[in-house]
Amino acid sequence: MSARILVVDDIPANVKLLEARLSAEYFDVVTAANGAQALEICDRAECDIVLLDVMMPDMDGFEVCRRLKANPKTHFIPVVMVTALDSPADRVRGLEAGADDFLTKPVSDVVLIARVRSLTRLKMMTDELRMRAITSFEIGVQAPEREAVNDLGKGGRILLVDDRPSSYERLAPLLAAEHDIDVEPNPSEALFHAAEGNYDLLIVSLGLENFDGLRLCSQARSLERTRHVPILAIADADNNARLLRGLEIGVNDYLLRPVDKNELLARARTQIRRRRYTDHLRDNVQHSIEMAITDGLTGLHNRRYMESHLATLAEQAGSRGKPLALMILDIDFFKAINDTYGHDAGDDVLREFAVRIKKSIRGIDLACRYGGEEFVIVMPETDLQVAQMVAERLRRAIAGEPFAIEKGTKRIAVTISIGLSTLERKGEAVRDLLKRADTALYRAKHDGRNRVVAAAA
């Protein structure tokens, strides 16, 4: 696993030391001697992680971190502060500036590399989601960076897994000041609780009495419903080996006992902000997928989806020896509706038409907007006789009740013509199936409209 690490320090000896440590682990290293250089490098997207010294002239590390996290272009880059400052107040100040971690010099090689590797995995996952979401941004879906910049990380749902009353009775009230907190003192039930609770953060004690806390973290990472929930581990100060193991299996962050209240809240806010950001990215990816296969006006599938899915349905029908029916529907005199009442009225008709289609077909049927005022319905396991009954029922549903337009102030009569065809043989090209239905539709139009015509066998 390689990544490009930006080392920011005004002391050349410190830079050389970190560069040697990271290069030995096959990371690419770039360097900056001050905050201004670091901001420029990050703005050009030339690094994956920032290792940032705090005590620098002109602009200290806290200010550099604040600027990185306030900029939507660099907000998602993980920042680790590496400094000689070691008081809890300094750590909290760094975390509140937006840092993902705060390591105190001298930092052991093992701890440094484990943290960098953990954040590299996180950055790669985020980058993949961002790349997938680019389509969403291009078609106008709001990118989540600006919202993430303003997110305070409060109001989250947290599950605390701890079987020591002396511990959770102290920690739970501290967390409750900013979040909704549930306590699970029975580790055996914790995974079920986590899977059902839709939590933003799991806080797991690694000092459980008769249960391996790391195994619980590993199980949470392997379960689909908790795979993306961040985990904050709490361990005793002499548990470094277990903490490093935890970072390897997917723990996002950790705290050492005795737990400082402000550091606990700061680290919880950091993880919750990141969870919300990645959730927004996943939602945008899902939305872009839906938009790619859905007609925006009617909510039905679009032609692209129909053409790819129809081939699959036809192949399945042929291989199983089952019938498959297809109908093409066309709204009669639709151009006259647009010309007489305007395109907004035409859109009203199309939307209501889609609603009536959905009410008239089964869940396994595929309804699509083919283009303009033409629609296609594919009906698996349906022969011609049944398809004709469905088509006639749909024709009556359209003609039997006027369509509301102009916000319900007017109602107009609408009728449709339908052409039907069925799959004739195994391996038949779907274009032939569509062509026969289209020919039948032309006959329905030619014979007077507002009728159903089946393709000749």
Coordinates of C-alpha atoms in Angstrom, one line a residue:
M1 CA 0.0 0.0 0.0
S2 CA 1.7 3.2 -1.2
A3 CA 0.7 6.8 -0.7
R4 CA 2.2 10.2 -1.1
I5 CA 3.0 11.8 2.3
L6 CA 3.6 15.5 2.7
V7 CA 6.0 16.2 5.6
V8 CA 5.8 19.8 6.8
D9 CA 8.5 21.1 9.2
D10 CA 10.8 24.1 9.3
I11 CA 13.7 22.1 10.7
P12 CA 15.5 20.2 8.0
A13 CA 16.8 17.5 10.3
N14 CA 13.2 16.6 11.3
V15 CA 12.2 16.5 7.7
K16 CA 15.1 14.2 6.8
L17 CA 14.3 11.8 9.7
L18 CA 10.6 11.4 8.8
E19 CA 11.5 11.2 5.1
A20 CA 13.9 8.3 5.8
R21 CA 11.4 6.5 8.0
L22 CA 8.5 6.7 5.4
S23 CA 10.7 6.0 2.4
A24 CA 11.9 2.8 4.1
E25 CA 8.2 1.7 4.1
Y26 CA 7.9 2.5 0.4
F27 CA 5.8 5.7 0.8
D28 CA 6.5 8.6 -1.6
V29 CA 7.4 11.7 0.3
V30 CA 7.1 15.4 -0.5
T31 CA 8.2 18.1 1.8
A32 CA 7.4 21.7 2.7
A33 CA 9.3 24.0 5.0
N34 CA 6.4 26.2 6.0
G35 CA 2.6 26.4 6.1
A36 CA 2.2 28.4 2.9
Q37 CA 4.1 25.8 0.9
A38 CA 2.0 23.0 2.5
L39 CA -1.3 24.7 1.6
E40 CA -0.1 25.2 -2.1
I41 CA 0.9 21.5 -2.4
C42 CA -2.4 20.3 -0.9
D43 CA -4.4 22.7 -3.1
R44 CA -2.8 21.1 -6.1
A45 CA -3.8 17.6 -4.8
E46 CA -0.2 16.4 -4.7
C47 CA -0.4 14.5 -1.5
D48 CA -2.6 11.8 0.3
I49 CA -1.7 12.5 3.9
V50 CA -0.1 15.5 5.8
L51 CA 2.4 15.0 8.6
L52 CA 2.4 18.5 10.1
D53 CA 4.6 20.1 12.7
V54 CA 3.0 22.6 15.0
M55 CA 5.8 25.0 16.0
M56 CA 6.6 26.9 12.8
P57 CA 7.3 30.5 12.0
D58 CA 4.7 32.7 10.2
M59 CA 1.9 30.2 10.4
D60 CA 1.7 27.5 13.0
G61 CA 0.4 24.0 12.4
F62 CA -2.9 24.7 14.0
E63 CA -3.7 27.4 11.5
V64 CA -2.5 25.3 8.6
C65 CA -4.8 22.5 9.7
R66 CA -7.7 24.9 10.1
R67 CA -7.2 26.3 6.6
L68 CA -7.0 22.8 5.1
K69 CA -10.2 21.7 6.8
A70 CA -12.0 24.9 5.9
N71 CA -11.2 24.5 2.2
P72 CA -13.6 22.2 0.3
K73 CA -10.8 21.2 -2.0
T74 CA -8.6 19.9 0.8
H75 CA -11.1 19.1 3.6
F76 CA -10.9 15.4 3.0
I77 CA -7.0 15.1 3.3
P78 CA -6.0 13.4 6.6
V79 CA -3.8 15.5 8.8
V80 CA -1.5 14.1 11.5
M81 CA 0.1 16.6 13.8
V82 CA 3.6 15.5 14.9
T83 CA 5.0 17.8 17.7
A84 CA 6.9 18.0 20.9
L85 CA 3.8 19.5 22.6
D86 CA 2.4 16.8 24.8
S87 CA -0.3 18.2 27.1
P88 CA -4.0 17.1 26.8
A89 CA -4.9 20.8 26.0
D90 CA -2.5 20.8 23.0
R91 CA -3.9 17.5 21.7
V92 CA -7.5 18.9 22.0
R93 CA -6.5 22.1 20.2
G94 CA -5.1 20.1 17.3
L95 CA -8.1 17.9 17.1
E96 CA -10.5 20.8 17.2
A97 CA -8.5 22.4 14.4
G98 CA -9.5 19.4 12.4
A99 CA -6.5 17.1 12.8
D100 CA -7.1 13.3 12.4
D101 CA -4.5 12.5 15.0
F102 CA -1.9 14.1 17.2
L103 CA 1.4 12.3 17.8
T104 CA 3.9 13.4 20.3
K105 CA 7.7 13.4 19.6
P106 CA 9.6 11.2 19.8
V107 CA 7.2 9.1 17.8
S108 CA 8.1 5.4 17.5
D109 CA 8.5 4.1 14.0
V110 CA 5.9 1.4 14.6
V111 CA 3.2 3.8 15.8
L112 CA 3.9 6.3 13.0
I113 CA 3.8 3.7 10.2
A114 CA 0.7 2.0 11.6
R115 CA -1.1 5.4 11.8
V116 CA 0.0 6.4 8.3
R117 CA -1.1 3.0 6.9
S118 CA -4.5 3.3 8.6
L119 CA -5.1 6.7 7.3
T120 CA -3.9 5.7 3.8
R121 CA -6.6 3.0 3.7
L122 CA -9.2 5.6 4.7
K123 CA -8.0 8.1 2.1
M124 CA -8.1 5.5 -0.6
M125 CA -11.6 4.6 0.2
T126 CA -12.7 8.2 0.3
D127 CA -10.9 8.9 -3.0
E128 CA -12.7 6.0 -4.7
L129 CA -16.1 7.3 -3.4
R130 CA -15.2 10.8 -4.6
M131 CA -14.3 9.6 -8.1
R132 CA -17.5 7.6 -8.3
A133 CA -19.5 10.6 -7.2
I134 CA -18.0 13.0 -9.8
T135 CA -20.9 12.2 -12.2
S136 CA -23.3 13.3 -9.5
F137 CA -21.6 16.7 -9.2
E138 CA -21.5 17.1 -13.0
I139 CA -25.3 16.7 -13.2
G140 CA -26.0 19.1 -10.4
V141 CA -26.1 17.0 -7.2
Q142 CA -24.7 19.1 -4.3
A143 CA -21.1 18.0 -3.4
P144 CA -20.9 17.3 0.3
E145 CA -17.6 19.2 1.0
R146 CA -19.2 22.5 1.8
E147 CA -21.6 20.9 4.2
A148 CA -18.8 18.9 5.8
V149 CA -16.7 22.0 6.3
N150 CA -19.5 23.5 8.5
D151 CA -20.4 20.2 10.3
L152 CA -19.5 20.5 14.0
G153 CA -19.6 16.7 14.5
K154 CA -22.3 16.9 17.2
G155 CA -25.6 15.2 17.6
G156 CA -24.3 11.8 16.6
R157 CA -25.5 8.3 17.7
I158 CA -22.8 6.5 19.7
L159 CA -22.7 3.0 21.1
L160 CA -20.3 2.6 24.0
V161 CA -19.2 -1.0 24.6
D162 CA -17.7 -1.3 28.1
D163 CA -18.4 -3.8 30.8
R164 CA -16.8 -1.8 33.7
P165 CA -19.4 0.3 35.5
S166 CA -16.6 2.6 36.9
S167 CA -15.6 3.3 33.3
Y168 CA -18.9 3.7 31.4
E169 CA -20.7 5.5 34.3
R170 CA -18.0 8.2 33.8
L171 CA -17.7 8.2 30.0
A172 CA -21.4 8.1 29.1
P173 CA -22.4 11.4 30.8
L174 CA -19.4 13.1 29.1
L175 CA -20.5 12.0 25.7
A176 CA -24.2 12.7 26.4
A177 CA -23.4 16.4 26.5
E178 CA -23.1 16.4 22.7
H179 CA -24.5 13.1 21.4
D180 CA -27.1 10.4 21.9
I181 CA -25.3 7.7 23.8
D182 CA -26.2 4.0 24.3
V183 CA -24.2 1.8 26.6
E184 CA -23.8 -2.0 26.0
P185 CA -22.1 -3.6 29.0
N186 CA -22.5 -7.1 27.5
P187 CA -19.9 -7.6 24.8
S188 CA -21.7 -10.7 23.4
E189 CA -24.7 -8.5 22.5
A190 CA -22.7 -5.6 21.3
L191 CA -22.5 -6.6 17.6
F192 CA -26.3 -7.2 17.3
H193 CA -26.9 -3.9 19.1
A194 CA -24.5 -2.1 16.7
A195 CA -26.1 -3.7 13.6
E196 CA -29.6 -2.7 14.6
G197 CA -28.9 0.8 16.0
N198 CA -27.7 2.8 12.9
Y199 CA -24.9 4.4 14.9
D200 CA -22.4 7.0 13.8
L201 CA -19.6 5.8 16.1
L202 CA -18.7 2.7 18.1
I203 CA -16.5 3.3 21.1
V204 CA -15.0 -0.1 22.3
S205 CA -13.0 -0.7 25.4
L206 CA -10.1 -3.1 24.7
G207 CA -10.0 -4.0 28.4
L208 CA -13.2 -6.1 28.5
E209 CA -13.4 -8.6 31.3
N210 CA -14.1 -11.9 29.5
F211 CA -14.2 -10.8 25.8
D212 CA -11.6 -9.8 23.2
G213 CA -12.3 -6.2 22.3
L214 CA -10.3 -6.5 19.1
R215 CA -12.3 -9.5 18.0
L216 CA -15.4 -7.4 18.4
C217 CA -13.8 -4.6 16.3
S218 CA -12.9 -7.2 13.6
Q219 CA -16.4 -8.6 13.6
A220 CA -17.9 -5.1 13.2
R221 CA -15.6 -4.6 10.1
S222 CA -16.7 -7.9 8.6
L223 CA -20.4 -7.3 9.0
E224 CA -22.1 -5.4 6.2
R225 CA -24.3 -3.2 8.4
T226 CA -21.4 -2.0 10.6
R227 CA -18.6 -2.1 8.0
H228 CA -18.4 1.6 7.5
V229 CA -19.2 2.7 11.1
P230 CA -16.0 4.3 12.6
I231 CA -14.5 2.7 15.7
L232 CA -12.8 4.5 18.5
A233 CA -10.9 2.2 20.8
I234 CA -10.1 2.9 24.5
A235 CA -7.1 1.1 26.0
D236 CA -4.7 1.2 28.9
A237 CA -1.4 3.0 28.4
D238 CA 0.6 -0.2 28.3
N239 CA -1.5 -1.7 25.5
N240 CA 0.4 -0.3 22.6
A241 CA 0.7 -3.7 20.8
R242 CA -3.0 -4.3 20.9
L243 CA -3.7 -0.7 19.7
L244 CA -1.4 -1.2 16.7
R245 CA -3.1 -4.5 15.9
G246 CA -6.4 -2.6 16.2
L247 CA -5.3 -0.1 13.6
E248 CA -4.4 -2.9 11.2
I249 CA -7.8 -4.5 11.4
G250 CA -9.7 -1.3 10.9
V251 CA -10.0 0.7 14.2
N252 CA -10.2 4.3 13.2
D253 CA -8.8 6.0 16.3
Y254 CA -7.9 5.4 19.9
L255 CA -7.7 6.9 23.3
L256 CA -5.4 6.0 26.3
R257 CA -6.6 5.9 29.9
P258 CA -7.1 8.0 31.9
V259 CA -9.4 9.5 29.3
D260 CA -9.4 13.3 29.0
K261 CA -12.9 14.6 28.6
N262 CA -12.1 17.2 26.0
E263 CA -10.0 14.8 24.0
L264 CA -12.7 12.2 24.0
L265 CA -15.3 14.7 22.7
A266 CA -12.9 16.0 20.1
R267 CA -12.0 12.6 18.7
A268 CA -15.7 11.6 18.7
R269 CA -16.6 14.7 16.7
T270 CA -13.8 14.0 14.2
Q271 CA -15.0 10.5 13.5
I272 CA -18.6 11.5 13.3
R273 CA -17.8 14.3 10.8
R274 CA -15.9 11.9 8.6
R275 CA -18.7 9.3 8.8
R276 CA -21.2 11.9 7.7
Y277 CA -19.0 13.0 4.8
T278 CA -18.5 9.5 3.5
D279 CA -22.2 8.7 3.9
H280 CA -23.0 11.8 1.8
L281 CA -20.5 10.6 -0.9
R282 CA -22.2 7.1 -0.9
D283 CA -25.6 8.7 -1.2
N284 CA -24.4 10.8 -4.1
V285 CA -23.0 7.7 -5.9
Q286 CA -26.3 5.9 -5.4
H287 CA -28.2 8.9 -6.6
S288 CA -26.1 9.2 -9.7
I289 CA -26.7 5.5 -10.4
E290 CA -30.4 6.0 -10.1
M291 CA -30.3 9.1 -12.3
A292 CA -28.4 7.2 -15.0
I293 CA -31.2 4.6 -15.3
T294 CA -34.3 6.7 -14.4
D295 CA -36.3 9.2 -16.3
G296 CA -36.3 12.4 -14.3
L297 CA -39.8 13.5 -15.2
T298 CA -41.8 10.3 -14.7
G299 CA -39.7 8.3 -12.2
L300 CA -39.9 5.3 -14.5
H301 CA -36.8 3.5 -15.9
N302 CA -35.3 5.2 -19.0
R303 CA -34.6 3.8 -22.4
R304 CA -31.0 3.0 -21.7
Y305 CA -32.0 0.7 -18.7
M306 CA -34.8 -0.9 -20.7
E307 CA -32.6 -1.8 -23.6
S308 CA -30.0 -3.5 -21.4
H309 CA -32.5 -5.2 -19.1
L310 CA -34.8 -6.3 -21.9
A311 CA -32.1 -8.5 -23.3
T312 CA -31.6 -10.2 -19.9
L313 CA -35.3 -10.8 -19.5
A314 CA -35.6 -12.2 -23.0
E315 CA -32.6 -14.5 -22.5
Q316 CA -34.1 -15.8 -19.2
A317 CA -37.5 -16.4 -20.8
G318 CA -35.9 -18.3 -23.6
S319 CA -33.7 -20.5 -21.4
R320 CA -36.6 -21.4 -19.1
G321 CA -39.2 -21.9 -21.8
K322 CA -41.4 -19.1 -20.4
P323 CA -43.4 -16.5 -22.3
L324 CA -42.5 -12.8 -22.5
A325 CA -44.8 -10.0 -23.6
L326 CA -44.0 -6.5 -24.5
M327 CA -46.2 -3.5 -25.2
I328 CA -45.4 0.0 -26.6
L329 CA -47.8 2.7 -25.5
D330 CA -48.2 6.1 -27.1
I331 CA -50.3 9.0 -25.8
D332 CA -52.8 10.0 -28.6
F333 CA -52.5 13.6 -29.9
F334 CA -49.8 14.5 -27.3
K335 CA -48.4 17.3 -29.5
A336 CA -51.9 18.9 -29.5
I337 CA -51.9 18.9 -25.7
N338 CA -48.5 20.7 -25.7
D339 CA -49.6 23.1 -28.4
T340 CA -53.0 23.9 -26.7
Y341 CA -52.1 24.0 -23.0
G342 CA -48.3 24.3 -23.0
H343 CA -45.4 22.1 -22.1
D344 CA -46.0 22.3 -18.4
A345 CA -49.5 20.7 -18.9
G346 CA -47.8 18.1 -21.1
D347 CA -45.4 17.3 -18.2
D348 CA -48.4 17.0 -15.9
V349 CA -50.0 14.4 -18.2
L350 CA -46.7 12.4 -18.5
R351 CA -46.3 12.3 -14.7
E352 CA -49.9 11.2 -14.1
F353 CA -49.6 8.7 -16.9
A354 CA -46.6 7.1 -15.2
V355 CA -48.6 6.9 -11.9
R356 CA -51.4 5.0 -13.6
I357 CA -49.0 2.7 -15.4
K358 CA -47.5 1.7 -12.0
K359 CA -50.9 1.0 -10.6
S360 CA -51.9 -1.3 -13.5
I361 CA -48.9 -3.6 -13.6
R362 CA -47.1 -6.2 -11.4
G363 CA -44.0 -5.7 -9.4
I364 CA -42.0 -8.0 -11.7
D365 CA -43.1 -6.0 -14.8
L366 CA -40.7 -3.4 -16.2
A367 CA -42.1 0.0 -17.1
C368 CA -39.9 2.5 -19.0
R369 CA -40.3 5.8 -20.7
Y370 CA -39.1 5.0 -24.2
G371 CA -38.9 8.6 -25.4
G372 CA -41.3 11.6 -25.7
E373 CA -44.8 10.3 -25.1
E374 CA -43.9 6.7 -25.8
F375 CA -43.6 4.1 -23.1
V376 CA -42.6 0.4 -23.0
I377 CA -43.9 -2.3 -20.5
V378 CA -42.1 -5.7 -20.4
M379 CA -44.1 -8.5 -18.8
P380 CA -42.1 -11.7 -17.9
E381 CA -44.0 -15.0 -17.8
T382 CA -47.0 -13.4 -19.6
D383 CA -48.5 -14.9 -22.8
L384 CA -50.4 -12.9 -25.4
Q385 CA -53.8 -13.5 -24.1
V386 CA -53.0 -12.2 -20.6
A387 CA -51.0 -9.3 -22.0
Q388 CA -54.0 -8.2 -24.1
M389 CA -56.1 -8.2 -20.9
V390 CA -53.5 -6.1 -19.1
A391 CA -53.2 -3.7 -22.0
E392 CA -57.0 -3.3 -22.3
R393 CA -57.2 -2.6 -18.5
L394 CA -54.5 0.0 -18.8
R395 CA -56.2 1.6 -21.8
R396 CA -59.4 1.9 -19.8
A397 CA -57.6 3.3 -16.8
I398 CA -56.2 6.1 -19.0
A399 CA -59.4 6.9 -20.9
G400 CA -61.8 6.5 -18.0
E401 CA -60.7 9.5 -15.9
P402 CA -59.6 13.0 -17.2
F403 CA -56.1 14.2 -16.4
A404 CA -55.6 17.2 -14.1
I405 CA -53.4 20.0 -15.5
E406 CA -52.5 23.5 -14.5
K407 CA -52.3 22.6 -10.7
G408 CA -55.7 20.9 -10.9
T409 CA -57.6 23.9 -12.3
K410 CA -58.4 22.1 -15.6
R411 CA -59.0 18.5 -16.6
I412 CA -58.6 17.1 -20.1
A413 CA -59.4 13.7 -21.7
V414 CA -56.4 11.5 -22.6
T415 CA -56.3 8.3 -24.6
I416 CA -53.5 5.9 -25.6
S417 CA -52.8 3.4 -28.3
I418 CA -51.0 0.2 -27.5
G419 CA -49.0 -2.2 -29.7
L420 CA -48.3 -5.8 -28.3
S421 CA -45.8 -8.5 -29.2
T422 CA -44.5 -11.6 -27.5
L423 CA -41.2 -13.5 -27.7
E424 CA -41.6 -16.1 -30.5
R425 CA -38.5 -18.2 -30.1
K426 CA -35.5 -18.8 -27.9
G427 CA -32.6 -16.5 -28.9
E428 CA -34.8 -14.0 -30.8
A429 CA -33.3 -10.6 -31.0
V430 CA -35.0 -8.0 -28.8
R431 CA -35.0 -5.5 -31.6
D432 CA -37.3 -7.9 -33.5
L433 CA -39.6 -8.0 -30.5
L434 CA -39.7 -4.2 -30.3
K435 CA -40.2 -3.8 -34.0
R436 CA -43.3 -6.1 -34.0
A437 CA -44.8 -4.1 -31.1
D438 CA -44.0 -0.9 -32.9
T439 CA -45.7 -2.1 -36.0
A440 CA -48.7 -3.1 -34.0
L441 CA -48.8 0.3 -32.4
Y442 CA -48.7 1.9 -35.9
R443 CA -51.8 -0.1 -36.8
A444 CA -53.5 1.0 -33.6
K445 CA -52.9 4.6 -34.6
H446 CA -53.9 4.0 -38.2
D447 CA -57.2 2.3 -37.2
G448 CA -58.4 5.2 -35.1
R449 CA -56.3 5.3 -31.9
N450 CA -57.5 4.5 -28.3
R451 CA -57.2 0.8 -28.9
V452 CA -54.9 -2.2 -28.4
V453 CA -53.5 -4.1 -31.3
A454 CA -51.4 -7.3 -31.1
A455 CA -48.7 -8.1 -33.6
A456 CA -49.5 -10.8 -36.1
A457 CA -48.0 -14.2 -35.3

